[in-house]
Short mmCIF file of C-alpha atoms in Angstrom, two decimals:
data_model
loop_
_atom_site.label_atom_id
_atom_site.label_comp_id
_atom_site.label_asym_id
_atom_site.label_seq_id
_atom_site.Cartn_x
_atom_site.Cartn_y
_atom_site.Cartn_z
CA UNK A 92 0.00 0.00 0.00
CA UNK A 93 2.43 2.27 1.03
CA UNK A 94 4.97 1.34 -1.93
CA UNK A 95 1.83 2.28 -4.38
CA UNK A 96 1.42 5.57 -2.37
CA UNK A 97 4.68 6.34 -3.56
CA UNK A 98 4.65 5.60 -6.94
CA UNK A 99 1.65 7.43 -7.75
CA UNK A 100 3.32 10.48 -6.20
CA UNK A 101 3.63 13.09 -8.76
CA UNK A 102 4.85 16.80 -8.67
CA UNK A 103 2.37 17.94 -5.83
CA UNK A 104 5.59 17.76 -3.35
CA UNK A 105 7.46 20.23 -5.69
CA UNK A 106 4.63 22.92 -5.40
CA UNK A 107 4.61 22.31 -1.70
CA UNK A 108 8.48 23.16 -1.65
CA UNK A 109 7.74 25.78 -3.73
CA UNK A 110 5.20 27.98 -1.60
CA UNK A 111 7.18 27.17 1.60
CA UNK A 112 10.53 28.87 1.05
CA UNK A 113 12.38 31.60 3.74
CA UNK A 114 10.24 34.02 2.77
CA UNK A 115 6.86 32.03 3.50
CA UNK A 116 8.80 30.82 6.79
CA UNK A 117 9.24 34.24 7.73
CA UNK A 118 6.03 35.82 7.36
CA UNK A 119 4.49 32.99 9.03
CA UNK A 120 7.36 33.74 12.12
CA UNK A 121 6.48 37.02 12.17
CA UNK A 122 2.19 36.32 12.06
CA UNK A 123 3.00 33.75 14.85
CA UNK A 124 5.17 35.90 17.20
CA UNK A 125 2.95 38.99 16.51
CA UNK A 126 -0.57 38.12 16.39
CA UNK A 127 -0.49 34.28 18.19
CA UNK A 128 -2.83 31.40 16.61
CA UNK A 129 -4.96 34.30 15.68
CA UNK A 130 -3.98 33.99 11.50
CA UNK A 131 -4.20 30.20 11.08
CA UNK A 132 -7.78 30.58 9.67
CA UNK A 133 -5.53 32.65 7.08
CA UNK A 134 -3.44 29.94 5.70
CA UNK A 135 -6.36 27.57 6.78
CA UNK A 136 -8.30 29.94 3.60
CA UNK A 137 -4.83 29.99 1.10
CA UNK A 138 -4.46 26.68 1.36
CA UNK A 139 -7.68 25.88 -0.27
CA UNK A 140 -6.94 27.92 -3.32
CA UNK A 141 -3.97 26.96 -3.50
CA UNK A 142 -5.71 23.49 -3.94
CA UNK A 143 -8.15 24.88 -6.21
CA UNK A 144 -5.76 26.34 -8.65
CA UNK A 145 -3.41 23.75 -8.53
CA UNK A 146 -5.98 21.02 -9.60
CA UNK A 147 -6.48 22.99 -11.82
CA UNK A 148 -2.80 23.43 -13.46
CA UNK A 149 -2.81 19.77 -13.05
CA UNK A 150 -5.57 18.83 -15.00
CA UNK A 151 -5.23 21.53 -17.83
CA UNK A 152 -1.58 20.05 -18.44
CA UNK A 153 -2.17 16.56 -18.45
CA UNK A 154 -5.58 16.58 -20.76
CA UNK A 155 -3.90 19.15 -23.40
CA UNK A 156 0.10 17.81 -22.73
CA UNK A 157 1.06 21.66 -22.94
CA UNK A 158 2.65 23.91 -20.17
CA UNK A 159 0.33 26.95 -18.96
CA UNK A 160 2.86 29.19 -21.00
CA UNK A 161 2.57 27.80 -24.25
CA UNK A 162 -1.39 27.55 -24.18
CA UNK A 163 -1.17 30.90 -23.67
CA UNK A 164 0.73 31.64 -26.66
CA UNK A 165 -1.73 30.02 -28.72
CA UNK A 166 -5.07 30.90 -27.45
CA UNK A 167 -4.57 34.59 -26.97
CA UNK A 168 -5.28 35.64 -30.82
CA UNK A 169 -4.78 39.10 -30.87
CA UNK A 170 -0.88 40.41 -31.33
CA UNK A 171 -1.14 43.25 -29.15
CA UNK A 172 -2.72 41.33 -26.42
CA UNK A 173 -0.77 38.13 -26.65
CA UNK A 174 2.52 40.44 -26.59
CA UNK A 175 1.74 42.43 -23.57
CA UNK A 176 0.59 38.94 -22.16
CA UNK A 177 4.29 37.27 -22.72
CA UNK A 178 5.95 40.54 -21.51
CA UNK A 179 4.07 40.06 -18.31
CA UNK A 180 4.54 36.66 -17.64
CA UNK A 181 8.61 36.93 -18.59
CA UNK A 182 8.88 39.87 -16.60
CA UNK A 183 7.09 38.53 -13.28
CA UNK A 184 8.20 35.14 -13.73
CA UNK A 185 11.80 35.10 -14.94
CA UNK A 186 12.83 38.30 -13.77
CA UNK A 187 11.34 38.05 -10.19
CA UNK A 188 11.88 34.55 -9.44
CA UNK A 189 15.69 35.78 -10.26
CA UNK A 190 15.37 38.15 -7.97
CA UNK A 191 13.98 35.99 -5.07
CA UNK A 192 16.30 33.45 -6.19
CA UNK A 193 19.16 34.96 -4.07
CA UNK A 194 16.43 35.06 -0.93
CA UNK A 195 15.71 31.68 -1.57
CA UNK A 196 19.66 30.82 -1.27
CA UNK A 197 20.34 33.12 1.69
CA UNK A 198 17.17 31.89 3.80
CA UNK A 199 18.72 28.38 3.61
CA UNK A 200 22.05 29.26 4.31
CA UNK A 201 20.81 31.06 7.74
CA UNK A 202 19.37 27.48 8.54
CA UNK A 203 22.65 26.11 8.61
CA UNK A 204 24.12 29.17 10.24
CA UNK A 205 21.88 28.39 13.41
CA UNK A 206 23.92 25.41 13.78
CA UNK A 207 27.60 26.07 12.38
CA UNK A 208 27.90 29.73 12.18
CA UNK A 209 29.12 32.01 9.63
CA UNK A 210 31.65 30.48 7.45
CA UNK A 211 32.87 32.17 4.39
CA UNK A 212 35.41 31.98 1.57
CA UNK A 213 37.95 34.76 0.92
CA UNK A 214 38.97 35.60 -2.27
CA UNK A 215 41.30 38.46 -2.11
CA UNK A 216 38.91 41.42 -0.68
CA UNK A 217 35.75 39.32 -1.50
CA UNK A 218 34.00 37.50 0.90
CA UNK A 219 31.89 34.51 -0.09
CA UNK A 220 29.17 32.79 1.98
CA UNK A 221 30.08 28.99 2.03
CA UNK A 222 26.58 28.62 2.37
CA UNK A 223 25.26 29.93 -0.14
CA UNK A 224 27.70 28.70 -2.27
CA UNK A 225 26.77 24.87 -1.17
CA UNK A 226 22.84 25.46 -1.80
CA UNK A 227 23.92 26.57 -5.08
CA UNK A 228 26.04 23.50 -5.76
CA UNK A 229 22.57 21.39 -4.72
CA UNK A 230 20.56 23.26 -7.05
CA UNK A 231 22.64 23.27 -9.72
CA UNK A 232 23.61 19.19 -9.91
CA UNK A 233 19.89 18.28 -9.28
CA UNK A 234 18.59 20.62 -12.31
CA UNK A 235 21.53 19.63 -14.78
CA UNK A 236 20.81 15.93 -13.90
CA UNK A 237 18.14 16.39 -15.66
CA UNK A 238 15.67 13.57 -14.43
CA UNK A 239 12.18 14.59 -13.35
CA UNK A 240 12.48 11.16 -11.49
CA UNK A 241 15.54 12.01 -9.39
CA UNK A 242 14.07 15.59 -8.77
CA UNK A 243 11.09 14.21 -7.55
CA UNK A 244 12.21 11.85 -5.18
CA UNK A 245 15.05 14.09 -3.64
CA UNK A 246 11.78 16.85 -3.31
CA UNK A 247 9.89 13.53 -1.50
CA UNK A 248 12.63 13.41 0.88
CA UNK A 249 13.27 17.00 1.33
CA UNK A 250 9.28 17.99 2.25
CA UNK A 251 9.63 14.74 4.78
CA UNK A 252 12.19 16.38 6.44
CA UNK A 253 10.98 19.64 6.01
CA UNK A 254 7.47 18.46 7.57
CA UNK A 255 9.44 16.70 10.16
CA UNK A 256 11.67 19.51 11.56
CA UNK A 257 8.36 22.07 11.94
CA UNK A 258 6.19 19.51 13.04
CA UNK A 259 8.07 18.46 15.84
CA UNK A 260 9.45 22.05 16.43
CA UNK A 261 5.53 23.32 17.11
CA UNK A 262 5.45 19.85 18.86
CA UNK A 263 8.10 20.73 21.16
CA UNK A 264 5.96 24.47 22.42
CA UNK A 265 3.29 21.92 23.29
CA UNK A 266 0.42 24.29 22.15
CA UNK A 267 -3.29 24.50 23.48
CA UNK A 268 -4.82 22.08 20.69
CA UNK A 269 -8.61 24.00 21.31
CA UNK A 270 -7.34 27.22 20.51
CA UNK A 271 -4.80 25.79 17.56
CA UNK A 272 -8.40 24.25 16.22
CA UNK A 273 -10.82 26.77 17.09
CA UNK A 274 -8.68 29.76 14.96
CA UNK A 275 -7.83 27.59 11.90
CA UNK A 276 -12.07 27.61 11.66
CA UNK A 277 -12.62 30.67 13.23
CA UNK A 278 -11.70 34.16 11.19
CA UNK A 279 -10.70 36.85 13.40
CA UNK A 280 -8.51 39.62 12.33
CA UNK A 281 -6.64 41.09 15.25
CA UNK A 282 -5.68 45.01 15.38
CA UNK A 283 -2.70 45.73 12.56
CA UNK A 284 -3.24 42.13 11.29
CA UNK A 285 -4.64 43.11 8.02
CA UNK A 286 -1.06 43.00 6.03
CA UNK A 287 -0.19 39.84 7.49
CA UNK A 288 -3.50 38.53 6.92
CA UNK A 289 -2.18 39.32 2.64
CA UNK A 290 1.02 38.42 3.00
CA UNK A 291 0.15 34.93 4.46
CA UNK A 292 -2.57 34.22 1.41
CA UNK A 293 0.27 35.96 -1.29
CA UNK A 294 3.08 33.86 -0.06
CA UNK A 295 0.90 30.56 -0.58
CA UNK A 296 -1.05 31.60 -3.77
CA UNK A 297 1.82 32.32 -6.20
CA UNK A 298 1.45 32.15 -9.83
CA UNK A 299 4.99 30.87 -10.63
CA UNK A 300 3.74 27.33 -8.66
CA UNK A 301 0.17 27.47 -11.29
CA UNK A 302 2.84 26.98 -14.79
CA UNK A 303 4.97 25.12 -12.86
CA UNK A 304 2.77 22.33 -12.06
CA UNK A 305 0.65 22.24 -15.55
CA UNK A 306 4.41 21.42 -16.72
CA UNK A 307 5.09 19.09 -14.30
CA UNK A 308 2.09 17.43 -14.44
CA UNK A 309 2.55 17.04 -18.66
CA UNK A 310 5.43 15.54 -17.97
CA UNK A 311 4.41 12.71 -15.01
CA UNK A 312 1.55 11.54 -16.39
CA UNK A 313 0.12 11.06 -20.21
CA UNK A 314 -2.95 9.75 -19.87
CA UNK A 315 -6.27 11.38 -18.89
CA UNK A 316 -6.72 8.11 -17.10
CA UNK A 317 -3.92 9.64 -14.05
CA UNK A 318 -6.15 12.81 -13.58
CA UNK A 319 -7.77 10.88 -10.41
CA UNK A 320 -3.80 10.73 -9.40
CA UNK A 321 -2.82 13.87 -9.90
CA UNK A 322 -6.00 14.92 -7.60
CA UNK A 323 -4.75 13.31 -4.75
CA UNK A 324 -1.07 14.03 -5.13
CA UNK A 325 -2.06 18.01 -5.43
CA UNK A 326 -4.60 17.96 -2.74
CA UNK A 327 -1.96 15.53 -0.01
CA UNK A 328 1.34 17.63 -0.82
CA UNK A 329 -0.39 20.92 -0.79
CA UNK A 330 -2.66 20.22 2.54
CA UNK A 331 0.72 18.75 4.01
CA UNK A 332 2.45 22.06 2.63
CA UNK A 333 -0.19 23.82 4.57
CA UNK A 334 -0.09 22.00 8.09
CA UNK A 335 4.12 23.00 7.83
CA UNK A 336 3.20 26.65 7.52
CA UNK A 337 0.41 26.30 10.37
CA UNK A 338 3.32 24.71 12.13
CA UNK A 339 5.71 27.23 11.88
CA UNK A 340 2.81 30.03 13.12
CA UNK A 341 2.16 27.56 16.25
CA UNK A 342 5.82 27.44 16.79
CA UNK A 343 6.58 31.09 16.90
CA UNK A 344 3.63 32.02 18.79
CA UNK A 345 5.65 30.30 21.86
CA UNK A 346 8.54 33.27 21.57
CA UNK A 347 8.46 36.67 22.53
CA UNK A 348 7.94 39.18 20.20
CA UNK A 349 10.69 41.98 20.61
CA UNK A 350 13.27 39.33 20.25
CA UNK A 351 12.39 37.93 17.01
CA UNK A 352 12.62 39.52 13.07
CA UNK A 353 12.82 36.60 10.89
CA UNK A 354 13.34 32.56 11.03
CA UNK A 355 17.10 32.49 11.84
CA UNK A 356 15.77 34.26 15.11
CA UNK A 357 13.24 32.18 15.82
CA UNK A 358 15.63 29.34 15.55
CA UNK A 359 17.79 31.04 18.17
CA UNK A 360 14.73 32.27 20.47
CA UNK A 361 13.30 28.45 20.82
CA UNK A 362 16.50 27.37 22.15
CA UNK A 363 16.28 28.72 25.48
CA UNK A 364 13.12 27.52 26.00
CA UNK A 365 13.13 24.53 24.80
CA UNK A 366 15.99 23.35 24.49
CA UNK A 367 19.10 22.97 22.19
CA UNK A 368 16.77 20.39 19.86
CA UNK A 369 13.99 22.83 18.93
CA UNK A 370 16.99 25.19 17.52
CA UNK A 371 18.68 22.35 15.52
CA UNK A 372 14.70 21.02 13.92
CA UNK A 373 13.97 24.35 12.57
CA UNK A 374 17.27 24.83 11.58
CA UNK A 375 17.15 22.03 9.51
CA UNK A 376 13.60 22.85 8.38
CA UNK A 377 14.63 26.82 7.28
CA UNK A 378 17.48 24.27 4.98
CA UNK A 379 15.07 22.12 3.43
CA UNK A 380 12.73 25.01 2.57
CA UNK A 381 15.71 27.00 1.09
CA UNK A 382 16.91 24.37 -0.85
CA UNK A 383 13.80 23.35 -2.40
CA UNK A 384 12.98 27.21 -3.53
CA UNK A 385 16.55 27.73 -4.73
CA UNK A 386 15.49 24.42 -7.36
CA UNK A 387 11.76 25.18 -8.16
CA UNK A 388 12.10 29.02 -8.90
CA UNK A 389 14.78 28.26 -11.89
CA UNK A 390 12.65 25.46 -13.02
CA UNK A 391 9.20 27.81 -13.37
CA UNK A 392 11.16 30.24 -14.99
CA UNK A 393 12.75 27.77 -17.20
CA UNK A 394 9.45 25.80 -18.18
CA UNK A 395 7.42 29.60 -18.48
CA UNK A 396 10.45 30.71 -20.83
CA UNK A 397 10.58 28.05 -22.54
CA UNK A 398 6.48 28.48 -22.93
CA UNK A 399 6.44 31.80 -24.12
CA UNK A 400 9.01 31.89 -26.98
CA UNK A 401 8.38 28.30 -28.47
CA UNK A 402 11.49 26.53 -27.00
CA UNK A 403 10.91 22.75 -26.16
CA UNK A 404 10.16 22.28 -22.71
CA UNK A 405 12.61 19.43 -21.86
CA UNK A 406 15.06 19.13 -18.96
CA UNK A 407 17.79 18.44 -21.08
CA UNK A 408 17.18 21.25 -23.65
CA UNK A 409 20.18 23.42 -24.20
CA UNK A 410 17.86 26.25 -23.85
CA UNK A 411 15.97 25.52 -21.28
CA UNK A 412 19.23 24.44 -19.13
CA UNK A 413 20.79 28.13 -20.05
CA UNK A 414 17.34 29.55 -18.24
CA UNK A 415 17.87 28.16 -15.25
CA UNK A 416 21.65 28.30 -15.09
CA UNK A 417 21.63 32.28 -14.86
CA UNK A 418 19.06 32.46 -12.09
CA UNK A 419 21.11 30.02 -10.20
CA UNK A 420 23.89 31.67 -10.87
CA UNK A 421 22.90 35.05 -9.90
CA UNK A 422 21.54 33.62 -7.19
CA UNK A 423 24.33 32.39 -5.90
CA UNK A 424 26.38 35.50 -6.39
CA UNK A 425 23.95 37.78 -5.06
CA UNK A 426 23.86 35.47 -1.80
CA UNK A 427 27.34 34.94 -1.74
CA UNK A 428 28.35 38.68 -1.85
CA UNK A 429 25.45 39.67 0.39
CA UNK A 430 24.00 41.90 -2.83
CA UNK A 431 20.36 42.91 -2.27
CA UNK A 432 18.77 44.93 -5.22
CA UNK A 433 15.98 46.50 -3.81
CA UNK A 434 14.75 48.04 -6.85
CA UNK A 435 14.40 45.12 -8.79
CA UNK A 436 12.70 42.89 -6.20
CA UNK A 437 10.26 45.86 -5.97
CA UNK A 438 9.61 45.62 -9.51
CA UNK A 439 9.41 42.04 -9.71
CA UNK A 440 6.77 42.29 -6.65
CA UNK A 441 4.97 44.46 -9.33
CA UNK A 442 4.82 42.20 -12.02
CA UNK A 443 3.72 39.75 -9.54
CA UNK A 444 0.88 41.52 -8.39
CA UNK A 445 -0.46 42.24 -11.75
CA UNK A 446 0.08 38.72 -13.00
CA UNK A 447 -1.43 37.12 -10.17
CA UNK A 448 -5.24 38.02 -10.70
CA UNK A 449 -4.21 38.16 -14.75
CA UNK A 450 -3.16 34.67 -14.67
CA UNK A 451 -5.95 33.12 -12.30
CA UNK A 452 -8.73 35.28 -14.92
CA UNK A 453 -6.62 33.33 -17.91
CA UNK A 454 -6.99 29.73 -15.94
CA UNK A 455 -10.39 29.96 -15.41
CA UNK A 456 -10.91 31.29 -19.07
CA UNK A 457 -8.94 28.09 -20.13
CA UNK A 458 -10.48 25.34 -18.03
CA UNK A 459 -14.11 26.27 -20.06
CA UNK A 460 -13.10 26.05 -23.00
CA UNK A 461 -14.49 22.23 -24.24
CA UNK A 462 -11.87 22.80 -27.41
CA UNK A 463 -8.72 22.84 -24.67
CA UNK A 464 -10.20 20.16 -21.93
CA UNK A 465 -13.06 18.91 -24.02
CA UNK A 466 -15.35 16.63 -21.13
CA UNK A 467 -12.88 17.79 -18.59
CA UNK A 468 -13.47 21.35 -18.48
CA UNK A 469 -14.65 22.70 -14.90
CA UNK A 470 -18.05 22.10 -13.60
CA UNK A 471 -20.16 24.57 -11.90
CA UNK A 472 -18.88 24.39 -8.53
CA UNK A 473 -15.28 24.52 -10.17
CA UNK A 474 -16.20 27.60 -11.23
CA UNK A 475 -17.92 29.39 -8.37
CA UNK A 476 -14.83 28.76 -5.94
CA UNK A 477 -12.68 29.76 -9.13
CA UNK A 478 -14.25 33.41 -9.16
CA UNK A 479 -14.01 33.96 -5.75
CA UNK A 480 -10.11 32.75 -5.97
CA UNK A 481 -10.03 35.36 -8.78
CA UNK A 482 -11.70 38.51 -6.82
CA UNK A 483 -9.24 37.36 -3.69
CA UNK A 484 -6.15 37.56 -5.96
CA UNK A 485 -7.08 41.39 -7.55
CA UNK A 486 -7.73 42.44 -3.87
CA UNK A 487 -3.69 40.87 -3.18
CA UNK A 488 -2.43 41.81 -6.64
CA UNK A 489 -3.30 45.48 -5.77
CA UNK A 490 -2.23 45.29 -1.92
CA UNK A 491 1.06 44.22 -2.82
CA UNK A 492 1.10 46.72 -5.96
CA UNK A 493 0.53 49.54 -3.30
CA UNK A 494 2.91 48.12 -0.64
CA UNK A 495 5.56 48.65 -3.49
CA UNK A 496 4.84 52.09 -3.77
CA UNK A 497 4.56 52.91 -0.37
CA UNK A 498 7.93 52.01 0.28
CA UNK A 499 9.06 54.94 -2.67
#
C-alpha cells in the first residue's frame, strides 16, 4: 500500500516546496510571534486555493500535454494582447523569481548558520558565503541531472524532512490544541493584522507554482486516465504544505515578540526555552525550505520561458538548461556577496501583483473552454470557488502593488 502511495506520487511535493521557502517561513514567524494562533484561519483559507488552482494546473496540463505558457501563446489571438501577455509573464516570472532566487539561497544558508555559524570563503577582498555557495552546488547538480524522477524523489525526501523539523518544532511548544483548532475555523482579524493577513494568502497563492505544475504534471503523467492521481497528489502535498506553515505560526507564537525579526531568530529564540533540539529542527527545516525554492524558482522560470518563446520544454534542452543556469547563478552570487537589489525585487513584486489576478482570470478562461479540456473542463462548482479565488487575488495583486509604492 504504502509502496503504491509512492509511486503514484507526482509533482504535488514540488509545489509544496515551492510555496514554503524563507520568505513564506518568515512571514508565518512574524504572524505567529505577533498576532499568536490568531492567522491560522488565514493559511487555513490559502491553502484551499492553493488546492483549487493547482488542480487545476494539473488537469489543464495533463488533458492538453502543454505547459500553462505555451497555451497561452496560442489561445490569446490578438498580437497586441498576446505580446503584452508574454511581456508580463517573462517579466514577473523570470525576472522576479531571479530576484527571489538569491532570498531563496540566503534563507537556507541562515538554517545552517543556526547550527555552524558564519563560514565564508575569501577571495582576495571578496568574501563569499560557504553557504550559499553549497545550496547553489545542490541546485545546480539536481537541475543539470536532468531527471524529473531524481528531482522528484530528492523533493519527496526534502518535504519529509521539512514536515518533520516544523512539526516536531511546534510539537516541542506543546500548544493548546482547542485554541490551535478553534482559529484555523474561526476568522478573526486582530488590530494591525490586516497586512499579514495578505502576506500569508500571497506567499501561498503564487502564480509561478500554477505553470509550474501544468508542466510538471505534462510531464508525469500522459494519460487522462492519471487525472484521479494527480488529484490526490495536489490535494496531499499541498494540505501537508499547509499543516508546515500552520506549524511554523504555532511554533513562533511560543517566543516573545521583541526578540524575534525573521526565522534564523526564531531558531535562536526556541532554544532557550526549549531546548538545544527545537533550535537544531527548525534549523534544519529553514534548509530544506531553502533548498527546495533555490530548485523550483529556476525550473518555473525555465518551463514559463521556454512556454512563451516556443522553446521545447525538456530538462535536457540546451535552452531551457541556459534559463535556469543564470538564475542560479545570480543567485548564488547575489547570496554569496550579500547583494540585495531592492529596486528590482520591488519591480518584480509588481509584475507579480499584476500577474497574479491576470493569470488566475486566464486559468479559469482556459479550463471552459471544451476545445482545450473537451469533457474535462470545470463544472459549476469549479467555477464558483474559481471566481471567488479570482476577486481574492485582484484584492492581493493590488495590496502588494501599493505596498511597493509605499515604500518609494
Amino acid at each position: 500500500m504504502i509502496l503504491k502511495f509512492f509511486k503514484n506520487i507526482g509533482p504535488g511535493p514540488l509545489i509544496a516546496a515551492a510555496f514554503i521557502g524563507p520568505g513564506t517561513v518568515t512571514v508565518c514567524t512574524l504572524a505567529g510571534v505577533n498576532f499568536g494562533f490568531a492567522l491560522l484561519w488565514a493559511m487555513a483559507l490559502s491553502i484551499f486555493a492553493t488546492v483549487v488552482l493547482q488542480e487545476m494546473a494539473a488537469r489543464l496540463g495533463i488533458v492538453s500535454q502543454k505547459g500553462l505558457s505555451e497555451i497561452i501563446r496560442e489561445e490569446i489571438k490578438h498580437p497586441v494582447v498576446k505580446i503584452l501577455a508574454v511581456i508580463l509573464i517573462l517579466s514577473a516570472i523570470v525576472i522576479g523569481n531571479a530576484a527571489y532566487e538569491a532570498g531563496n539561497i540566503s534563507g537556507g544558508a541562515l538554517g545552517m548558520e543556526a547550527i555552524v555559524g558564519n563560514v565564508f570563503w575569501e577571495i582576495g577582498s571578496i568574501k563569499l558565503n560557504v553557504m550559499s555557495l553549497l545550496i547553489g552546488i545542490i541546485a545546480f547538480v539536481l537541475l543539470y541531472i536532468g531527471n524529473y524522477n531524481v528531482l522528484e524523489k530528492v523533493f519527496v525526501f526534502l518535504v519529509i524532512l521539512m514536515s518533520l523539523a516544523f512539526i516536531t518544532t511546534a510539537i516541542l511548544t506543546k500548544p493548546n490544541l482547542v485554541e490551535v483548532f478553534k482559529n484555523i475555523f474561526i476568522p478573526k482579524a486582530p488590530e494591525g493584522s490586516i497586512l499579514s493577513v495578505i502576506a500569508l494568502i500571497g506567499t501561498t497563492v503564487v502564480p509561478y507554482n500554477i505553470f509550474l505544475h501544468a508542466s510538471l504534471a505534462k510531464t508525469k503523467w500522459k494519460d487522462n486516465s492519471d487525472l484521479k492521481s494527480a488529484k490526490k497528489d495536489t490535494m496531499i502535498a499541498v494540505v501537508l504544505g499547509g499543516m508546515v506553515s500552520m506549524c511554523i505560526i504555532i511554533a513562533a507564537s511560543a517566543i516573545q515578540k521583541q526578540s524575534i525579526t525573521s526565522a534564523s531568530d526564531l531558531a535562536l529564540g526556541l532554544e532557550p526555552l526549549f531546548g538545544s533540539f527545537a533550535k537544531y529542527f527548525l534549523a534544519i527545516g529553514l534548509f530544506a525550505a531553502g533548498v527546495t525554492s533555490a530548485i523550483t524558482a529556476p525550473l518555473a522560470a525555465a518551463f514559463v520561458t521556454s512556454g512563451c518563446l516556443g522553446w521545447e520544454s525538456d530538462l535536457k534542452s540546451k535552452k531551457f538548461k541556459a534559463v535556469w543556469m543564470v538564475i542560479v547563478l545570480l543567485g548564488v552570487v547575489f547570496s554569496s556577496i550579500g547583494f540585495k537589489s531592492i529596486e528590482i525585487i520591488k519591480f518584480a513584486q509588481v509584475a507579480n501583483g499584476l500577474l497574479l489576478p491576470v493569470i488566475a482570470g486566464f486559468l479559469l478562461w482556459i479550463m471552459n473552454k471544451s476545445s482545450v479540456l473537451g469533457t474535462y473542463k470545470n463544472s459549476k462548482l469549479q467555477n464558483f470557488l474559481g471566481l471567488i479565488i479570482l476577486v481574492v487575488t485582484i484584492f492581493l495583486g493590488l495590496r502588494g502593488i501599493l505596498s511597493v509604492f509605499e515604500m518609494i
